[in-house]
Tab-separated table of C-alpha atoms in Angstrom:
chain	number	residue	atom	x	y	z
A	1	MET	CA	-0.118	-0.163	-0.053
A	2	PRO	CA	1.420	3.734	-0.533
A	3	SER	CA	2.430	5.399	2.369
A	4	ALA	CA	0.214	8.496	3.077
A	5	LEU	CA	2.565	10.219	5.059
A	6	PHE	CA	4.173	10.175	2.033
A	7	SER	CA	2.093	11.771	-0.151
A	8	PRO	CA	2.226	15.364	-1.275
A	9	LEU	CA	-0.182	17.998	-0.198
A	10	GLN	CA	-1.032	20.966	-2.361
A	11	LEU	CA	-2.216	24.319	-0.626
A	12	ARG	CA	-2.795	26.767	-2.981
A	13	SER	CA	-0.298	26.809	-5.932
A	14	LEU	CA	2.166	24.963	-3.559
A	15	THR	CA	2.955	21.332	-3.519
A	16	ILE	CA	4.369	20.178	-0.277
A	17	PRO	CA	6.314	16.758	-1.610
A	18	HIS	CA	4.938	14.673	1.698
A	19	ARG	CA	3.083	15.436	5.509
A	20	GLY	CA	6.372	14.812	7.770
A	21	TRP	CA	7.460	18.369	8.596
A	22	VAL	CA	9.372	20.309	10.967
A	23	SER	CA	7.678	21.713	13.866
A	24	PRO	CA	8.995	25.465	15.084
A	25	MET	CA	11.424	24.988	17.974
A	26	CYS	CA	13.425	28.147	19.417
A	27	GLN	CA	16.993	27.853	19.384
A	28	TYR	CA	18.129	30.937	21.320
A	29	SER	CA	21.313	31.119	19.643
A	30	CYS	CA	20.981	34.918	17.984
A	31	LEU	CA	23.836	36.506	19.550
A	32	PRO	CA	24.929	39.946	19.780
A	33	GLU	CA	28.346	39.852	18.000
A	34	THR	CA	25.800	38.472	14.602
A	35	GLY	CA	23.093	40.825	15.104
A	36	GLU	CA	19.972	41.532	17.265
A	37	GLY	CA	17.874	38.436	16.108
A	38	VAL	CA	19.828	37.589	12.937
A	39	PRO	CA	19.828	33.842	12.168
A	40	ASN	CA	23.350	32.545	11.896
A	41	ASP	CA	25.344	29.328	11.349
A	42	TRP	CA	23.738	27.812	14.064
A	43	HIS	CA	20.229	28.045	12.562
A	44	LEU	CA	21.886	26.765	9.247
A	45	MET	CA	23.468	23.924	10.477
A	46	HIS	CA	19.911	23.065	12.487
A	47	LEU	CA	17.637	23.499	9.749
A	48	GLY	CA	19.700	22.419	7.033
A	49	SER	CA	19.857	19.204	8.649
A	50	PHE	CA	16.683	18.207	8.216
A	51	ALA	CA	15.969	19.455	4.768
A	52	ALA	CA	19.403	16.788	4.168
A	53	GLY	CA	17.540	13.971	6.089
A	54	GLY	CA	13.927	14.172	3.859
A	55	ALA	CA	12.029	16.454	5.650
A	56	ALA	CA	9.314	18.265	3.552
A	57	LEU	CA	8.273	21.782	5.203
A	58	ILE	CA	10.589	23.087	7.810
A	59	MET	CA	9.222	25.994	9.595
A	60	THR	CA	11.401	28.435	11.481
A	61	GLU	CA	11.570	28.892	15.447
A	62	ALA	CA	9.455	31.926	16.402
A	63	ALA	CA	10.645	34.958	14.931
A	64	ALA	CA	9.391	37.612	16.595
A	65	VAL	CA	7.713	40.865	14.245
A	66	ASN	CA	9.120	43.806	16.581
A	67	ALA	CA	12.185	43.774	19.779
A	68	ALA	CA	9.673	43.673	22.479
A	69	GLY	CA	7.995	40.331	21.144
A	70	ARG	CA	11.156	38.627	21.386
A	71	ILE	CA	11.077	35.815	24.132
A	72	SER	CA	14.301	36.544	25.390
A	73	PRO	CA	17.161	38.681	24.209
A	74	ARG	CA	18.761	35.743	21.340
A	75	ASP	CA	15.552	35.556	20.313
A	76	ALA	CA	15.279	35.252	16.358
A	77	GLY	CA	13.394	38.667	14.663
A	78	MET	CA	11.786	39.591	11.329
A	79	TYR	CA	11.793	43.590	12.272
A	80	SER	CA	15.229	44.357	10.075
A	81	GLU	CA	16.522	44.328	6.643
A	82	ALA	CA	19.481	42.604	8.832
A	83	GLN	CA	16.830	39.335	9.920
A	84	ALA	CA	15.420	39.122	6.986
A	85	ALA	CA	19.054	38.905	5.217
A	86	GLY	CA	20.166	36.216	7.636
A	87	TRP	CA	17.039	34.051	6.874
A	88	GLU	CA	17.469	34.569	3.001
A	89	ARG	CA	20.765	32.585	3.643
A	90	MET	CA	18.740	29.884	5.155
A	91	VAL	CA	15.843	30.072	2.553
A	92	ASP	CA	18.526	29.411	-0.286
A	93	PHE	CA	20.665	26.192	1.831
A	94	ILE	CA	17.199	24.534	1.803
A	95	HIS	CA	16.167	24.940	-1.371
A	96	ARG	CA	19.108	23.825	-2.972
A	97	HIS	CA	20.146	20.716	-0.005
A	98	GLY	CA	17.244	19.330	0.588
A	99	ALA	CA	16.984	15.634	0.117
A	100	VAL	CA	13.504	15.904	-1.290
A	101	ASP	CA	11.940	19.223	-2.549
A	102	CYS	CA	11.835	20.778	0.659
A	103	ARG	CA	9.851	23.921	1.351
A	104	ILE	CA	10.535	26.251	4.558
A	105	GLY	CA	8.020	28.590	6.076
A	106	ALA	CA	8.838	31.235	7.874
A	107	GLN	CA	6.428	31.381	11.749
A	108	LEU	CA	5.885	34.680	12.928
A	109	ALA	CA	5.091	35.991	16.953
A	110	HIS	CA	5.189	38.381	19.615
A	111	ALA	CA	5.953	37.049	23.126
A	112	GLY	CA	3.742	39.926	25.010
A	113	ARG	CA	3.767	39.343	28.649
A	114	LYS	CA	6.069	36.063	27.992
A	115	ALA	CA	8.927	38.207	26.323
A	116	SER	CA	12.673	39.396	28.059
A	117	THR	CA	12.646	35.977	29.517
A	118	TYR	CA	15.970	34.603	30.181
A	119	TRP	CA	16.667	32.004	27.278
A	120	PRO	CA	16.624	28.036	28.865
A	121	PHE	CA	20.228	27.095	29.047
A	122	SER	CA	21.430	30.415	30.703
A	123	GLY	CA	21.740	29.154	33.980
A	124	GLN	CA	19.101	32.027	35.063
A	125	SER	CA	15.608	31.651	34.978
A	126	GLY	CA	12.527	34.088	34.524
A	127	SER	CA	12.174	37.725	33.501
A	128	VAL	CA	15.265	39.647	32.316
A	129	PRO	CA	15.639	43.041	33.828
A	130	GLU	CA	15.975	46.374	32.002
A	131	SER	CA	19.937	46.807	33.633
A	132	ASP	CA	20.324	43.342	32.041
A	133	GLY	CA	19.335	43.846	28.491
A	134	GLY	CA	15.878	43.444	29.429
A	135	TRP	CA	12.374	45.410	28.784
A	136	GLN	CA	9.136	46.546	29.444
A	137	THR	CA	6.830	43.830	28.602
A	138	VAL	CA	3.048	43.934	27.359
A	139	GLY	CA	-0.359	42.235	27.447
A	140	PRO	CA	-4.049	42.550	27.240
A	141	SER	CA	-3.769	43.456	30.693
A	142	THR	CA	-1.752	43.735	33.262
A	143	SER	CA	-1.650	40.417	34.735
A	144	PRO	CA	2.024	38.302	34.455
A	145	PHE	CA	2.784	34.705	33.729
A	146	ASP	CA	3.799	33.096	36.846
A	147	GLY	CA	6.887	34.437	37.840
A	148	TYR	CA	7.908	36.562	35.089
A	149	ALA	CA	7.518	40.824	35.690
A	150	SER	CA	4.101	42.767	35.474
A	151	PRO	CA	3.173	43.897	31.987
A	152	VAL	CA	1.729	47.097	30.453
A	153	ALA	CA	-1.544	46.696	29.226
A	154	MET	CA	-1.765	47.813	25.465
A	155	SER	CA	-3.476	50.689	24.290
A	156	GLU	CA	-6.285	50.169	20.948
A	157	THR	CA	-2.697	52.335	19.487
A	158	GLU	CA	-0.077	49.941	20.679
A	159	ILE	CA	-2.542	46.806	19.101
A	160	ILE	CA	-3.323	48.608	15.918
A	161	ALA	CA	0.660	48.934	15.879
A	162	VAL	CA	1.375	45.163	16.591
A	163	ILE	CA	-0.976	44.030	13.723
A	164	GLN	CA	0.960	46.238	11.398
A	165	ASP	CA	4.274	44.736	12.858
A	166	PHE	CA	2.773	41.751	11.465
A	167	ALA	CA	2.109	42.618	8.735
A	168	ALA	CA	5.156	44.262	7.637
A	169	ALA	CA	7.202	40.767	9.087
A	170	ALA	CA	4.912	38.723	6.714
A	171	GLY	CA	6.147	40.877	3.579
A	172	ARG	CA	10.009	40.605	4.491
A	173	ALA	CA	9.342	36.770	4.701
A	174	VAL	CA	8.190	37.298	1.073
A	175	ALA	CA	11.495	38.748	-0.164
A	176	ALA	CA	13.457	36.420	1.539
A	177	GLY	CA	11.820	33.845	-0.266
A	178	PHE	CA	10.005	31.851	2.305
A	179	ASP	CA	7.384	29.409	0.348
A	180	VAL	CA	5.039	29.874	3.553
A	181	VAL	CA	3.737	32.101	6.655
A	182	GLU	CA	3.160	30.789	9.971
A	183	ILE	CA	0.754	33.217	12.441
A	184	HIS	CA	2.040	32.103	16.031
A	185	GLY	CA	-0.826	32.020	17.853
A	186	ALA	CA	-0.412	29.643	20.739
A	187	HIS	CA	1.917	28.803	23.585
A	188	GLY	CA	0.687	31.511	26.091
A	189	TYR	CA	2.234	34.341	23.649
A	190	LEU	CA	0.652	37.481	22.454
A	191	LEU	CA	-2.459	36.729	20.179
A	192	HIS	CA	-2.991	34.018	22.517
A	193	GLN	CA	-3.605	36.082	25.381
A	194	PHE	CA	-6.148	37.987	24.027
A	195	GLN	CA	-7.978	35.209	23.223
A	196	SER	CA	-7.907	33.340	26.394
A	197	PRO	CA	-10.324	34.452	28.917
A	198	LEU	CA	-7.967	33.231	31.836
A	199	ILE	CA	-6.146	36.256	30.420
A	200	ASN	CA	-7.652	38.413	28.638
A	201	THR	CA	-9.734	40.440	30.765
A	202	ARG	CA	-10.336	43.587	28.824
A	203	THR	CA	-13.938	45.377	28.555
A	204	ASP	CA	-13.316	47.054	25.496
A	205	ASN	CA	-13.803	45.466	21.595
A	206	TRP	CA	-10.431	43.620	22.133
A	207	GLY	CA	-12.025	41.832	25.232
A	208	GLY	CA	-15.303	40.875	27.005
A	209	ASP	CA	-16.788	38.350	24.771
A	210	GLU	CA	-15.079	35.477	22.574
A	211	ALA	CA	-15.769	37.577	19.478
A	212	GLY	CA	-13.798	40.569	20.844
A	213	ARG	CA	-10.604	38.162	22.447
A	214	ASN	CA	-10.645	36.316	18.727
A	215	ARG	CA	-10.346	39.766	17.378
A	216	LEU	CA	-6.999	40.455	17.303
A	217	MET	CA	-6.017	37.050	16.038
A	218	LEU	CA	-7.835	37.517	13.393
A	219	GLU	CA	-7.387	40.994	12.441
A	220	VAL	CA	-3.683	39.978	12.090
A	221	VAL	CA	-4.512	36.961	9.968
A	222	ASP	CA	-6.481	39.185	7.706
A	223	ALA	CA	-3.049	41.617	8.030
A	224	VAL	CA	-0.609	39.072	6.950
A	225	ARG	CA	-3.508	37.632	4.060
A	226	ASN	CA	-3.289	40.828	2.451
A	227	ALA	CA	1.032	41.126	2.428
A	228	ILE	CA	1.563	37.889	1.028
A	229	PRO	CA	0.611	36.576	-2.187
A	230	ASP	CA	-2.591	34.897	-3.133
A	231	SER	CA	-0.470	31.363	-4.020
A	232	MET	CA	1.566	31.667	-1.206
A	233	PRO	CA	-0.388	29.426	1.797
A	234	LEU	CA	-0.698	30.760	4.996
A	235	LEU	CA	-0.940	28.965	8.118
A	236	LEU	CA	-1.660	29.169	11.799
A	237	ARG	CA	-0.726	27.872	15.207
A	238	ILE	CA	-3.412	27.683	18.082
A	239	SER	CA	-3.516	26.228	21.576
A	240	ALA	CA	-6.578	23.970	21.353
A	241	SER	CA	-7.015	23.524	24.495
A	242	ASP	CA	-5.618	25.944	27.909
A	243	TRP	CA	-5.887	22.524	29.955
A	244	ALA	CA	-7.340	24.903	32.262
A	245	ASP	CA	-11.161	25.474	33.903
A	246	GLY	CA	-12.387	28.520	32.270
A	247	GLY	CA	-10.114	29.536	29.553
A	248	VAL	CA	-9.897	27.867	25.593
A	249	ASP	CA	-11.518	24.801	25.456
A	250	VAL	CA	-11.367	22.635	21.843
A	251	GLU	CA	-15.126	24.342	21.070
A	252	ALA	CA	-13.888	28.175	20.857
A	253	SER	CA	-10.629	26.172	18.924
A	254	VAL	CA	-13.296	24.790	16.229
A	255	ARG	CA	-14.841	28.351	15.645
A	256	LEU	CA	-11.576	29.664	15.757
A	257	ALA	CA	-10.610	28.088	13.082
A	258	ARG	CA	-13.200	28.462	11.491
A	259	ALA	CA	-13.252	32.157	10.949
A	260	ALA	CA	-9.901	31.812	10.264
A	261	ALA	CA	-9.998	29.554	7.427
A	262	GLU	CA	-13.000	31.955	5.776
A	263	ARG	CA	-10.375	34.647	5.722
A	264	GLY	CA	-7.466	32.833	3.830
A	265	VAL	CA	-5.824	30.468	6.609
A	266	ASP	CA	-4.925	27.483	4.466
A	267	LEU	CA	-4.072	24.962	7.257
A	268	VAL	CA	-4.149	25.176	11.545
A	269	ASP	CA	-1.041	23.949	13.023
A	270	VAL	CA	-2.637	22.385	16.418
A	271	SER	CA	-1.151	22.468	19.658
A	272	SER	CA	-2.228	23.556	23.080
A	273	GLY	CA	-1.069	25.060	26.749
A	274	GLY	CA	0.578	27.235	27.406
A	275	ALA	CA	-1.505	30.154	28.615
A	276	VAL	CA	-1.374	30.000	32.571
A	277	ALA	CA	1.625	28.011	34.924
A	278	HIS	CA	-1.336	25.516	36.421
A	279	GLN	CA	-2.296	24.199	33.161
A	280	ALA	CA	-3.203	20.005	33.879
A	281	ILE	CA	-1.609	18.789	30.557
A	282	GLN	CA	-2.418	14.891	30.496
A	283	ALA	CA	0.726	13.586	28.341
A	284	ALA	CA	0.767	11.209	26.215
A	285	PRO	CA	1.802	9.876	23.234
A	286	GLY	CA	-0.223	11.497	20.527
A	287	TYR	CA	-2.075	13.699	23.342
A	288	GLN	CA	-3.203	16.275	20.671
A	289	ALA	CA	-3.748	14.178	17.625
A	290	GLY	CA	-7.384	14.357	18.668
A	291	PHE	CA	-7.750	18.813	18.911
A	292	ALA	CA	-6.190	18.116	15.582
A	293	GLU	CA	-8.881	15.572	13.873
A	294	ARG	CA	-11.299	17.603	15.879
A	295	VAL	CA	-10.492	21.279	14.496
A	296	LYS	CA	-10.310	19.243	11.129
A	297	HIS	CA	-13.786	17.674	11.145
A	298	ASP	CA	-15.522	20.549	12.963
A	299	ALA	CA	-13.855	23.730	11.401
A	300	GLY	CA	-13.132	21.894	7.794
A	301	VAL	CA	-10.219	23.105	7.313
A	302	PRO	CA	-6.782	20.917	6.665
A	303	THR	CA	-4.749	20.705	10.087
A	304	GLY	CA	-1.221	19.378	11.137
A	305	ALA	CA	-0.777	17.217	14.529
A	306	VAL	CA	1.901	18.061	16.619
A	307	GLY	CA	2.937	16.447	20.575
A	308	LEU	CA	4.483	13.706	21.007
A	309	LEU	CA	4.598	12.220	17.772
A	310	THR	CA	7.776	10.120	17.391
A	311	SER	CA	7.252	6.881	15.553
A	312	PRO	CA	6.589	6.421	11.672
A	313	PRO	CA	3.815	3.966	12.302
A	314	GLN	CA	2.061	6.502	14.510
A	315	ALA	CA	2.364	9.423	11.757
A	316	GLU	CA	1.347	7.193	9.421
A	317	ASP	CA	-1.807	6.328	11.249
A	318	ILE	CA	-2.419	9.624	11.969
A	319	VAL	CA	-2.704	10.982	8.005
A	320	ALA	CA	-3.873	7.700	6.673
A	321	ASN	CA	-7.032	7.647	8.937
A	322	GLY	CA	-7.799	11.150	8.022
A	323	ARG	CA	-6.904	12.786	11.668
A	324	ALA	CA	-4.914	14.959	10.465
A	325	ASP	CA	-3.351	16.457	7.409
A	326	ALA	CA	0.256	16.758	8.792
A	327	VAL	CA	2.543	15.696	11.311
A	328	PHE	CA	5.091	17.850	12.577
A	329	MET	CA	8.111	16.524	14.263
A	330	ALA	CA	9.916	18.164	16.894
A	331	ARG	CA	11.657	16.442	20.028
A	332	ALA	CA	11.869	13.540	17.360
A	333	ALA	CA	13.522	15.494	15.016
A	334	LEU	CA	16.354	17.176	17.369
A	335	ARG	CA	17.338	13.341	18.653
A	336	ASP	CA	16.960	11.870	14.752
A	337	PRO	CA	17.489	15.079	12.178
A	338	HIS	CA	16.893	11.992	9.140
A	339	TRP	CA	14.099	10.798	10.795
A	340	TRP	CA	12.276	10.844	7.523
A	341	LEU	CA	14.691	8.729	5.611
A	342	ARG	CA	14.426	6.055	8.281
A	343	ALA	CA	10.250	6.734	8.347
A	344	ALA	CA	10.308	6.164	4.734
A	345	TYR	CA	12.160	3.230	4.766
A	346	GLU	CA	10.244	1.275	7.512
A	347	LEU	CA	6.769	1.942	5.734
A	348	GLY	CA	8.495	0.858	2.664
A	349	HIS	CA	8.565	3.644	0.710
A	350	ASP	CA	11.475	5.461	-1.747
A	351	ILE	CA	12.198	8.835	-0.920
A	352	PRO	CA	15.508	10.393	-2.549
A	353	TRP	CA	18.687	10.840	-0.526
A	354	VAL	CA	21.489	13.894	-1.334
A	355	PRO	CA	23.545	12.664	-3.479
A	356	GLN	CA	26.804	13.149	-0.650
A	357	TYR	CA	24.810	10.534	1.615
A	358	GLU	CA	23.957	7.935	-1.435
A	359	ARG	CA	26.244	5.271	0.009
A	360	ALA	CA	24.123	5.232	3.193
A	361	VAL	CA	21.150	4.089	1.527
A	362	PRO	CA	20.067	0.761	3.174
A	363	ARG	CA	20.121	-2.433	1.265
A	364	HIS	CA	19.537	-5.016	4.220
A	365	GLY	CA	18.578	-2.968	7.104
A	366	PHE	CA	18.333	0.783	8.546
């Protein structure tokens, strides 16, 4: 039987060679000596290894749409021409050196109240003070994430400016040659902060009821869709559940996904969690695939599944049974950057190898 995982997927005018994709993974490795938020040789090696390993679509780590939107001082950005030039180098490399006809997507983000934090391997935790290179964070209200500094509640002028920043970043991604753009609306970052009733306590037009809380997310979708070509696919990453009482649930996420699809989103990348520290996640292999399945069928939009998806048969089952249209790999890809070559072999499907590695094509076992 042909492999469903290794069948192509068409999104607008873009054909993606198969359904095994690389999830965005922050590297916290942009260094002052190579420029604020500018990707460097580490990112080239990191992303390039997946291209050589047979991935069909590689999403970048979250690229902040303005300086205040970075998760940490070492996060990548898409708010300057120097950053866009750094990303263009990655795009060109992946287009030239992928085992399959590899595609690359830019994830655009703003961390909101979860910005200005120490990177995970810094030896410190919590918010970075301004005296150590941090900055004042912003959010829908002054409520902080547990253990972080309090943000400033955004004015309407600031909200509109962020929408414009997303559009400008999308334009830079197009100029850099990216194949896909994804809006990061998950994991407790700014757009999710506005969406979640656990965080957004505003009473103006950017809060209140569900329509008000979804407004920023959907206006960013409109702005980005208008900033990129009609032929370019637009993805949206959401947290389908806050895993906390009174928070976003899958029913609300279905409604959001349906509205986003009507505005031009082509695939919803379905994750969960991140809004609050008291979430009660019930993690298990494939624990988020049910969310992707529910959004796909109830909202009528293609979805990608992510979260403890590690084995080729597991990924094949998700696509073959119509639970999601693609599978995003994260930690499994870090452990094995050639995961897709191995998966194709295990599923009895042939995909190309880069010529430099052809001597390693398995003949009698992987």
